[in-house]
PDB file of C-alpha atoms in Angstrom:
ATOM      1  CA  MET A   1     122.469 129.533 109.652  1.00 55.00           C
ATOM      2  CA  GLU A   2     120.179 132.337 110.592  1.00 75.00           C
ATOM      3  CA  SER A   3     117.124 133.212 108.616  1.00 80.00           C
ATOM      4  CA  ILE A   4     114.266 135.707 108.839  1.00 86.00           C
ATOM      5  CA  PHE A   5     111.270 134.576 110.920  1.00 92.00           C
ATOM      6  CA  TRP A   6     108.095 134.579 108.894  1.00 94.00           C
ATOM      7  CA  PRO A   7     104.872 135.137 110.990  1.00 94.00           C
ATOM      8  CA  ASP A   8     101.990 132.435 110.515  1.00 94.00           C
ATOM      9  CA  LYS A   9      99.362 135.180 110.314  1.00 96.00           C
ATOM     10  CA  PHE A  10      99.467 138.742 109.131  1.00 97.00           C
ATOM     11  CA  PRO A  11     100.773 140.876 112.111  1.00 97.00           C
ATOM     12  CA  GLU A  12      98.715 143.776 113.211  1.00 98.00           C
ATOM     13  CA  ILE A  13     100.522 146.462 115.065  1.00 98.00           C
ATOM     14  CA  HIS A  14      99.132 149.270 117.217  1.00 98.00           C
ATOM     15  CA  THR A  15     100.856 152.580 117.765  1.00 97.00           C
ATOM     16  CA  LYS A  16      99.703 155.452 119.841  1.00 96.00           C
ATOM     17  CA  ARG A  17      97.411 156.835 117.021  1.00 97.00           C
ATOM     18  CA  LEU A  18      97.518 154.173 114.273  1.00 98.00           C
ATOM     19  CA  VAL A  19      96.738 150.669 113.432  1.00 98.00           C
ATOM     20  CA  LEU A  20      98.905 148.866 110.899  1.00 98.00           C
ATOM     21  CA  ARG A  21      96.967 145.975 109.336  1.00 98.00           C
ATOM     22  CA  GLN A  22      96.850 143.875 106.109  1.00 97.00           C
ATOM     23  CA  VAL A  23      95.862 145.819 103.147  1.00 97.00           C
ATOM     24  CA  ILE A  24      92.171 144.653 102.092  1.00 96.00           C
ATOM     25  CA  VAL A  25      89.898 145.190  99.036  1.00 95.00           C
ATOM     26  CA  GLU A  26      88.133 147.949 100.967  1.00 96.00           C
ATOM     27  CA  ASP A  27      91.263 150.112 100.750  1.00 96.00           C
ATOM     28  CA  SER A  28      91.252 150.155  96.968  1.00 95.00           C
ATOM     29  CA  LYS A  29      89.858 153.604  96.339  1.00 95.00           C
ATOM     30  CA  GLU A  30      92.112 155.327  98.823  1.00 96.00           C
ATOM     31  CA  LEU A  31      95.132 153.168  97.698  1.00 95.00           C
ATOM     32  CA  PHE A  32      94.453 154.309  94.296  1.00 95.00           C
ATOM     33  CA  ASN A  33      94.092 157.961  95.463  1.00 94.00           C
ATOM     34  CA  CYS A  34      97.575 157.553  96.939  1.00 93.00           C
ATOM     35  CA  TYR A  35      99.212 155.698  93.984  1.00 92.00           C
ATOM     36  CA  SER A  36      97.639 157.948  91.449  1.00 91.00           C
ATOM     37  CA  ASP A  37      98.475 161.270  93.069  1.00 90.00           C
ATOM     38  CA  PRO A  38     101.377 162.889  91.111  1.00 88.00           C
ATOM     39  CA  GLU A  39     102.414 164.900  94.105  1.00 88.00           C
ATOM     40  CA  VAL A  40     102.710 161.576  96.292  1.00 87.00           C
ATOM     41  CA  MET A  41     104.387 159.719  93.548  1.00 82.00           C
ATOM     42  CA  LYS A  42     106.804 162.362  92.361  1.00 84.00           C
ATOM     43  CA  TYR A  43     109.685 160.864  94.125  1.00 80.00           C
ATOM     44  CA  LEU A  44     108.553 157.166  94.013  1.00 83.00           C
ATOM     45  CA  SER A  45     107.227 155.935  90.630  1.00 83.00           C
ATOM     46  CA  THR A  46     105.078 156.948  87.750  1.00 79.00           C
ATOM     47  CA  PRO A  47     101.435 157.574  89.130  1.00 83.00           C
ATOM     48  CA  LEU A  48      98.814 155.010  88.222  1.00 85.00           C
ATOM     49  CA  GLU A  49      96.298 155.979  85.590  1.00 89.00           C
ATOM     50  CA  ASN A  50      93.991 153.135  85.631  1.00 89.00           C
ATOM     51  CA  GLU A  51      91.870 152.290  88.661  1.00 89.00           C
ATOM     52  CA  ASP A  52      91.856 148.612  87.575  1.00 88.00           C
ATOM     53  CA  SER A  53      95.543 148.390  88.270  1.00 90.00           C
ATOM     54  CA  ILE A  54      94.941 148.478  92.070  1.00 93.00           C
ATOM     55  CA  HIS A  55      93.626 144.892  91.799  1.00 93.00           C
ATOM     56  CA  GLY A  56      97.028 143.708  90.764  1.00 93.00           C
ATOM     57  CA  ILE A  57      98.809 145.582  93.459  1.00 94.00           C
ATOM     58  CA  LEU A  58      96.212 144.131  96.136  1.00 95.00           C
ATOM     59  CA  ASP A  59      96.957 140.627  94.833  1.00 95.00           C
ATOM     60  CA  ASP A  60     100.706 141.350  95.028  1.00 95.00           C
ATOM     61  CA  TYR A  61     100.396 142.394  98.594  1.00 96.00           C
ATOM     62  CA  LYS A  62      98.170 139.442  99.603  1.00 95.00           C
ATOM     63  CA  ASN A  63     100.374 137.003  97.685  1.00 95.00           C
ATOM     64  CA  GLY A  64     103.448 138.562  98.987  1.00 95.00           C
ATOM     65  CA  PHE A  65     102.594 137.774 102.580  1.00 96.00           C
ATOM     66  CA  ASN A  66     101.165 134.251 101.765  1.00 95.00           C
ATOM     67  CA  GLN A  67     104.351 133.389  99.795  1.00 95.00           C
ATOM     68  CA  GLY A  68     106.973 135.110 101.979  1.00 93.00           C
ATOM     69  CA  TYR A  69     108.213 137.890  99.582  1.00 94.00           C
ATOM     70  CA  ASN A  70     106.747 140.983 101.074  1.00 96.00           C
ATOM     71  CA  LEU A  71     104.961 142.346 104.000  1.00 97.00           C
ATOM     72  CA  ILE A  72     102.960 145.598 103.494  1.00 98.00           C
ATOM     73  CA  TRP A  73     100.699 147.131 106.033  1.00 98.00           C
ATOM     74  CA  ALA A  74      97.806 149.507 105.505  1.00 98.00           C
ATOM     75  CA  ILE A  75      98.151 152.526 107.945  1.00 98.00           C
ATOM     76  CA  VAL A  76      94.810 153.544 109.334  1.00 98.00           C
ATOM     77  CA  THR A  77      93.958 155.983 112.131  1.00 97.00           C
ATOM     78  CA  LYS A  78      92.666 154.548 115.480  1.00 97.00           C
ATOM     79  CA  ASP A  79      90.073 157.252 116.028  1.00 95.00           C
ATOM     80  CA  THR A  80      88.340 157.341 112.479  1.00 94.00           C
ATOM     81  CA  GLY A  81      89.723 154.310 110.813  1.00 94.00           C
ATOM     82  CA  SER A  82      90.856 156.419 108.033  1.00 95.00           C
ATOM     83  CA  PHE A  83      93.298 154.971 105.460  1.00 97.00           C
ATOM     84  CA  VAL A  84      96.482 157.037 105.594  1.00 96.00           C
ATOM     85  CA  GLY A  85      98.832 155.034 103.404  1.00 97.00           C
ATOM     86  CA  THR A  86     101.058 152.037 103.103  1.00 97.00           C
ATOM     87  CA  ALA A  87     104.419 150.885 104.518  1.00 98.00           C
ATOM     88  CA  GLY A  88     106.366 147.742 104.964  1.00 98.00           C
ATOM     89  CA  PHE A  89     108.988 145.236 103.623  1.00 98.00           C
ATOM     90  CA  GLU A  90     108.723 145.421  99.784  1.00 96.00           C
ATOM     91  CA  GLU A  91     111.454 142.680  99.362  1.00 95.00           C
ATOM     92  CA  LEU A  92     113.015 140.285 101.709  1.00 95.00           C
ATOM     93  CA  ASN A  93     116.145 138.314 101.518  1.00 94.00           C
ATOM     94  CA  PHE A  94     115.958 135.321 103.611  1.00 93.00           C
ATOM     95  CA  LEU A  95     119.601 134.177 103.090  1.00 91.00           C
ATOM     96  CA  ASP A  96     121.184 137.480 104.011  1.00 93.00           C
ATOM     97  CA  CYS A  97     118.500 138.413 106.612  1.00 95.00           C
ATOM     98  CA  LYS A  98     117.723 141.815 105.082  1.00 96.00           C
ATOM     99  CA  ALA A  99     114.703 143.740 103.972  1.00 97.00           C
ATOM    100  CA  ASP A 100     113.828 146.680 101.729  1.00 97.00           C
ATOM    101  CA  ILE A 101     111.458 149.025 103.385  1.00 98.00           C
ATOM    102  CA  GLY A 102     109.069 151.372 101.357  1.00 96.00           C
ATOM    103  CA  PHE A 103     106.250 153.702 102.328  1.00 96.00           C
ATOM    104  CA  SER A 104     103.715 156.219 100.844  1.00 94.00           C
ATOM    105  CA  LEU A 105     101.327 158.450 102.527  1.00 95.00           C
ATOM    106  CA  LEU A 106      98.222 160.132 101.182  1.00 94.00           C
ATOM    107  CA  ARG A 107      98.786 163.982 100.865  1.00 93.00           C
ATOM    108  CA  LYS A 108      96.139 164.995 103.282  1.00 94.00           C
ATOM    109  CA  HIS A 109      97.873 162.995 106.042  1.00 94.00           C
ATOM    110  CA  GLN A 110     101.348 164.185 105.458  1.00 92.00           C
ATOM    111  CA  GLY A 111     103.017 166.488 108.052  1.00 92.00           C
ATOM    112  CA  ASN A 112     101.183 164.746 110.970  1.00 93.00           C
ATOM    113  CA  GLY A 113     104.126 162.398 112.041  1.00 95.00           C
ATOM    114  CA  TYR A 114     102.189 159.310 110.881  1.00 97.00           C
ATOM    115  CA  MET A 115     104.997 157.846 108.937  1.00 96.00           C
ATOM    116  CA  LYS A 116     107.691 158.297 111.524  1.00 97.00           C
ATOM    117  CA  GLU A 117     105.207 156.649 114.000  1.00 97.00           C
ATOM    118  CA  THR A 118     104.610 153.837 111.510  1.00 98.00           C
ATOM    119  CA  LEU A 119     108.230 153.192 110.620  1.00 98.00           C
ATOM    120  CA  GLU A 120     109.450 153.113 114.086  1.00 98.00           C
ATOM    121  CA  GLU A 121     107.118 150.180 114.845  1.00 98.00           C
ATOM    122  CA  ILE A 122     107.799 148.369 111.504  1.00 98.00           C
ATOM    123  CA  ILE A 123     111.524 148.622 111.942  1.00 98.00           C
ATOM    124  CA  SER A 124     111.219 147.453 115.545  1.00 97.00           C
ATOM    125  CA  TYR A 125     108.963 144.465 114.489  1.00 97.00           C
ATOM    126  CA  GLY A 126     111.470 143.558 111.770  1.00 97.00           C
ATOM    127  CA  PHE A 127     114.466 143.563 114.162  1.00 97.00           C
ATOM    128  CA  GLN A 128     112.973 142.101 117.239  1.00 95.00           C
ATOM    129  CA  THR A 129     110.214 139.729 115.890  1.00 96.00           C
ATOM    130  CA  MET A 130     111.459 138.801 112.359  1.00 96.00           C
ATOM    131  CA  LYS A 131     115.118 138.885 113.373  1.00 95.00           C
ATOM    132  CA  ILE A 132     116.053 140.928 110.376  1.00 96.00           C
ATOM    133  CA  ASN A 133     119.686 141.951 110.409  1.00 96.00           C
ATOM    134  CA  ARG A 134     119.688 144.913 107.978  1.00 97.00           C
ATOM    135  CA  ILE A 135     116.779 147.180 106.906  1.00 98.00           C
ATOM    136  CA  GLN A 136     117.497 149.318 103.918  1.00 98.00           C
ATOM    137  CA  THR A 137     115.740 151.734 101.362  1.00 97.00           C
ATOM    138  CA  THR A 138     116.580 153.927  98.586  1.00 96.00           C
ATOM    139  CA  VAL A 139     115.253 157.547  98.061  1.00 95.00           C
ATOM    140  CA  VAL A 140     115.748 160.108  95.399  1.00 93.00           C
ATOM    141  CA  PRO A 141     117.834 162.989  96.704  1.00 95.00           C
ATOM    142  CA  GLN A 142     115.110 165.526  96.071  1.00 93.00           C
ATOM    143  CA  ASN A 143     112.760 163.630  98.592  1.00 93.00           C
ATOM    144  CA  LYS A 144     113.894 165.709 101.565  1.00 95.00           C
ATOM    145  CA  PRO A 145     110.864 164.713 103.844  1.00 93.00           C
ATOM    146  CA  SER A 146     111.623 160.933 103.442  1.00 95.00           C
ATOM    147  CA  ILE A 147     115.345 161.615 103.957  1.00 96.00           C
ATOM    148  CA  ASN A 148     114.636 163.464 107.116  1.00 96.00           C
ATOM    149  CA  ILE A 149     112.361 160.661 108.568  1.00 96.00           C
ATOM    150  CA  LEU A 150     114.990 157.971 107.737  1.00 97.00           C
ATOM    151  CA  GLN A 151     117.694 159.943 109.495  1.00 97.00           C
ATOM    152  CA  LYS A 152     115.505 160.553 112.508  1.00 97.00           C
ATOM    153  CA  LEU A 153     114.888 156.749 112.707  1.00 97.00           C
ATOM    154  CA  GLY A 154     118.724 156.181 112.691  1.00 97.00           C
ATOM    155  CA  LEU A 155     119.216 155.019 109.063  1.00 98.00           C
ATOM    156  CA  LYS A 156     122.520 156.121 107.761  1.00 98.00           C
ATOM    157  CA  LYS A 157     123.331 157.280 104.137  1.00 98.00           C
ATOM    158  CA  GLU A 158     125.576 154.482 102.550  1.00 98.00           C
ATOM    159  CA  GLY A 159     125.783 155.504  99.033  1.00 96.00           C
ATOM    160  CA  HIS A 160     124.698 157.441  95.863  1.00 97.00           C
ATOM    161  CA  MET A 161     123.671 155.497  92.874  1.00 95.00           C
ATOM    162  CA  VAL A 162     123.594 157.466  89.665  1.00 96.00           C
ATOM    163  CA  GLN A 163     120.565 157.152  87.461  1.00 95.00           C
ATOM    164  CA  SER A 164     119.441 153.822  88.917  1.00 92.00           C
ATOM    165  CA  VAL A 165     115.797 154.069  88.571  1.00 88.00           C
ATOM    166  CA  PHE A 166     113.428 155.178  85.887  1.00 88.00           C
ATOM    167  CA  PHE A 167     110.008 156.838  86.430  1.00 82.00           C
ATOM    168  CA  GLY A 168     108.327 159.943  85.059  1.00 79.00           C
ATOM    169  CA  SER A 169     109.847 159.467  81.714  1.00 84.00           C
ATOM    170  CA  SER A 170     113.465 159.999  83.033  1.00 88.00           C
ATOM    171  CA  TYR A 171     116.353 158.371  85.058  1.00 92.00           C
ATOM    172  CA  HIS A 172     116.930 159.394  88.628  1.00 90.00           C
ATOM    173  CA  ASP A 173     119.663 159.030  91.222  1.00 94.00           C
ATOM    174  CA  GLU A 174     119.018 157.191  94.330  1.00 94.00           C
ATOM    175  CA  LEU A 175     120.577 157.494  97.842  1.00 96.00           C
ATOM    176  CA  MET A 176     121.038 154.081  99.815  1.00 97.00           C
ATOM    177  CA  PHE A 177     120.031 154.273 103.495  1.00 98.00           C
ATOM    178  CA  ALA A 178     120.411 151.454 105.914  1.00 98.00           C
ATOM    179  CA  ILE A 179     120.238 150.516 109.635  1.00 98.00           C
ATOM    180  CA  LEU A 180     121.528 147.295 111.322  1.00 97.00           C
ATOM    181  CA  ASN A 181     119.687 145.518 113.945  1.00 95.00           C
ATOM    182  CA  PRO A 182     121.061 146.861 117.199  1.00 91.00           C
ATOM    183  CA  TRP A 183     119.869 143.618 119.128  1.00 84.00           C
ATOM    184  CA  ARG A 184     122.313 141.518 117.101  1.00 79.00           C
ATOM    185  CA  LYS A 185     126.009 141.161 117.359  1.00 72.00           C
ATOM    186  CA  HIS A 186     127.760 142.618 114.369  1.00 60.00           C
ATOM    187  CA  VAL A 187     131.282 141.638 113.129  1.00 56.00           C
TER     188      VAL A 187
END
């Protein structure tokens, strides 16, 4: 039986302009700025209102890696070390060798190609190193920038789920996008 390979230590990934590393306490302020920004969160979730809630998220990211249920990277620029956002595997299914990917970017860093650069490397790491078979995500139909990135990365739209997620005081539809590991034989 195949299964996902889990790294012994948190993997640091370098791209042309970015470093993807473990989220740390020093990221708290910028992480809160990202997750509390109504514009950033309008397609993802209800924005955070309380800065203390970031501590629970930091604990979840740390415990997620230590216990093998998520792998979330902080995205920082190589030149200045500025926190840009987060991306990673929010859920992993070891039995089915699949992972749900999620991502967010501070508004001031949007439009620079950082997320495409980040997700290319995370997807490659997931397929080649972790031996994930399927990477998937959901996105609300109105989130055109994320849909464009996913399509550029080769994820295909597989379905439309009606009113499948609740945030911002209402239900929203979601589109399912996925990609299969190109280095693995598929039946």
